PDB file of C-alpha atoms in Angstrom:
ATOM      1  CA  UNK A  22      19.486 -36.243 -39.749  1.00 40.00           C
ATOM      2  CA  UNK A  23      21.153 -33.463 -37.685  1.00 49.00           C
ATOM      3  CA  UNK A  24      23.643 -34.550 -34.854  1.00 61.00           C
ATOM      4  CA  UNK A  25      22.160 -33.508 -31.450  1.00 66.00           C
ATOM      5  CA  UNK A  26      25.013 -31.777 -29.397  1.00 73.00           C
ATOM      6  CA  UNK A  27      24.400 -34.082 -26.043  1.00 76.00           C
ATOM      7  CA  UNK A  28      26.258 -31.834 -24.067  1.00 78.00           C
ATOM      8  CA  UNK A  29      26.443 -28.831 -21.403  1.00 76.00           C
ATOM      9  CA  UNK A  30      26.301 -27.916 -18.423  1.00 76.00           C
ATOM     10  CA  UNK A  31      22.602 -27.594 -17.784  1.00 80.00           C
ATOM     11  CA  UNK A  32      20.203 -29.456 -19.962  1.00 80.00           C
ATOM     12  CA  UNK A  33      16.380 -29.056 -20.339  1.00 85.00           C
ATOM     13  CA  UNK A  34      16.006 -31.460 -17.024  1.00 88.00           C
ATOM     14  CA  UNK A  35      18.059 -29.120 -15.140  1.00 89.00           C
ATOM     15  CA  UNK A  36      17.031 -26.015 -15.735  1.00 90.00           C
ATOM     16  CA  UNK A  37      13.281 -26.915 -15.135  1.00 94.00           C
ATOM     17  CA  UNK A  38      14.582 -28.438 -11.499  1.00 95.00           C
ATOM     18  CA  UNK A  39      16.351 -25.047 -10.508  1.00 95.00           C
ATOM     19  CA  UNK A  40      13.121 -23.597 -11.398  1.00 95.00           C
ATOM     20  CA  UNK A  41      10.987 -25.906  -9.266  1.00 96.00           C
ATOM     21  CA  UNK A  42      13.271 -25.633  -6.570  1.00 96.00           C
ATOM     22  CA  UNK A  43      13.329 -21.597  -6.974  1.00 97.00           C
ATOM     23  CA  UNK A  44       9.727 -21.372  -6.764  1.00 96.00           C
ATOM     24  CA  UNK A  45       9.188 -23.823  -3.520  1.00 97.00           C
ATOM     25  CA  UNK A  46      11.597 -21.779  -1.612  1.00 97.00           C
ATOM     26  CA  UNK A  47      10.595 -18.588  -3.205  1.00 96.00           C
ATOM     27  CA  UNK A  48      13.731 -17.599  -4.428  1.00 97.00           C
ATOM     28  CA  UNK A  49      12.398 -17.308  -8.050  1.00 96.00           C
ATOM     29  CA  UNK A  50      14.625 -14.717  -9.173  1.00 97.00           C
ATOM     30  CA  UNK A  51      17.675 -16.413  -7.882  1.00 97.00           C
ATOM     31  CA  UNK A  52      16.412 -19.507  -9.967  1.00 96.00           C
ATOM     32  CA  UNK A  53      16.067 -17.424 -12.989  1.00 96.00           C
ATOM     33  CA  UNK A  54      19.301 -15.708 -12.902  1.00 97.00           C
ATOM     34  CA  UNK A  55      20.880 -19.101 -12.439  1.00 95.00           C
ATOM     35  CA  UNK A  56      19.897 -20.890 -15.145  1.00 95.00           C
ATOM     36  CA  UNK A  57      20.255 -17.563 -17.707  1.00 95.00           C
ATOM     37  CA  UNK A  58      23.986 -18.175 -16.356  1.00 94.00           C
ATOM     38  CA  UNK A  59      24.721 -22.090 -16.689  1.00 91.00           C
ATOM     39  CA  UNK A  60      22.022 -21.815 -20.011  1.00 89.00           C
ATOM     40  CA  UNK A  61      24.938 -19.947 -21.449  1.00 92.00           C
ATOM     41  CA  UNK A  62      27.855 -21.725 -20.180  1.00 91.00           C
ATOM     42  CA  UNK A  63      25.915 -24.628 -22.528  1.00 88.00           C
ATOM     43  CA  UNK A  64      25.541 -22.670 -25.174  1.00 88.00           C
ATOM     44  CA  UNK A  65      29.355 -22.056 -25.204  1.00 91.00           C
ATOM     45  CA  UNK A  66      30.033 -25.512 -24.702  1.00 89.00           C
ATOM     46  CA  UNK A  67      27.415 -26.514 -27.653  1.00 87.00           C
ATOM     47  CA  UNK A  68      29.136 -24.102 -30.147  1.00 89.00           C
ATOM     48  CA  UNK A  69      32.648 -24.844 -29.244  1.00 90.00           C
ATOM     49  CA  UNK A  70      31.898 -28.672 -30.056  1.00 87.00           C
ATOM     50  CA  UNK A  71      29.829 -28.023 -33.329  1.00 86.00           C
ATOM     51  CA  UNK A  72      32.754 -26.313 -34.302  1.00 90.00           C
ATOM     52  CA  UNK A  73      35.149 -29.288 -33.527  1.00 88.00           C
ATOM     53  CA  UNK A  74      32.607 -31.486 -35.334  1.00 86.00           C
ATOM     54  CA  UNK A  75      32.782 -29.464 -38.388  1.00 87.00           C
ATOM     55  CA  UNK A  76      36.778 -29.170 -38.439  1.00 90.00           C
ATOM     56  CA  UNK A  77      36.869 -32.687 -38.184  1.00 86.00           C
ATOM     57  CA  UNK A  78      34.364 -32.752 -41.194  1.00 85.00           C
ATOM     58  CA  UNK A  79      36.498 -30.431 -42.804  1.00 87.00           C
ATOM     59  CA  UNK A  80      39.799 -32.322 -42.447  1.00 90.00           C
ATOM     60  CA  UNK A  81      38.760 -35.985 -43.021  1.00 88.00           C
ATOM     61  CA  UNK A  82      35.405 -35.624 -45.334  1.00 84.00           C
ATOM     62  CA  UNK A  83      33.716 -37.714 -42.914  1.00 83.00           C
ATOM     63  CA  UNK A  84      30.832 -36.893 -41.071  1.00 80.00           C
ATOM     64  CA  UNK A  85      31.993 -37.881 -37.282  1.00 79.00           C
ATOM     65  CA  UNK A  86      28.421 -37.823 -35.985  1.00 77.00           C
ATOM     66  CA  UNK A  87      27.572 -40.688 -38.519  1.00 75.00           C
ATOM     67  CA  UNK A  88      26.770 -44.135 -36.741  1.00 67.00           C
ATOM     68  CA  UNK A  89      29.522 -45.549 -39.256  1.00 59.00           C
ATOM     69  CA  UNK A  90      31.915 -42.761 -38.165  1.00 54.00           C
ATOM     70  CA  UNK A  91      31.412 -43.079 -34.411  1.00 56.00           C
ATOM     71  CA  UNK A  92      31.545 -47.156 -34.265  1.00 60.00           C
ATOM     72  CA  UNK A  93      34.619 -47.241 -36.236  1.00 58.00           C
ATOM     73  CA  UNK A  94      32.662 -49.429 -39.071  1.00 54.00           C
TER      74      UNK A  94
END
C-alpha cells in the first residue's frame, strides 16, 4: 500500500475548522483565502518529503515507509 504523507501545515481537520469559524463570524472569504494559503504551504511540505522518501528509496533500495524499514526490524 501507498505511504500516506502525515504531514503539513493544515490537514483536512483544520481547514474544515477555519471554515466553520469563517462562516460563524461571517468572514467567509477571509476563511477561504486562508486555507487556499496554508492548503499550499502543505502541499509544499507533502512534495518536498515524497521526494526525500524516494531519494532515500533511491540510495538504499529500501522502501523507508515499510513497517520493517521504519521499526528498524
Amino acid at each position: 500500500s501507498l505511504h500516506a504523507l502525515k504531514i503539513g501545515f493544515m490537514e483536512r481537520g483544520e481547514r474544515f475548522g477555519v471554515l466553520i469559524v469563517g462562516a460563524l463570524s461571517g468572514f467567509v472569504m477571509t476563511a477561504v483565502v486562508v486555507i487556499a494559503v496554508f492548503a499550499t504551504i502543505t502541499s509544499v511540505q507533502r512534495v518536498l518529503a515524497g521526494r526525500r522518501l524516494l531519494d532515500e528509496l533511491d540510495a538504499t533500495g529500501v522502501d523507508p515507509t515499510r513497517e520493517e524499514a521504519v521499526s528498524g526490524g
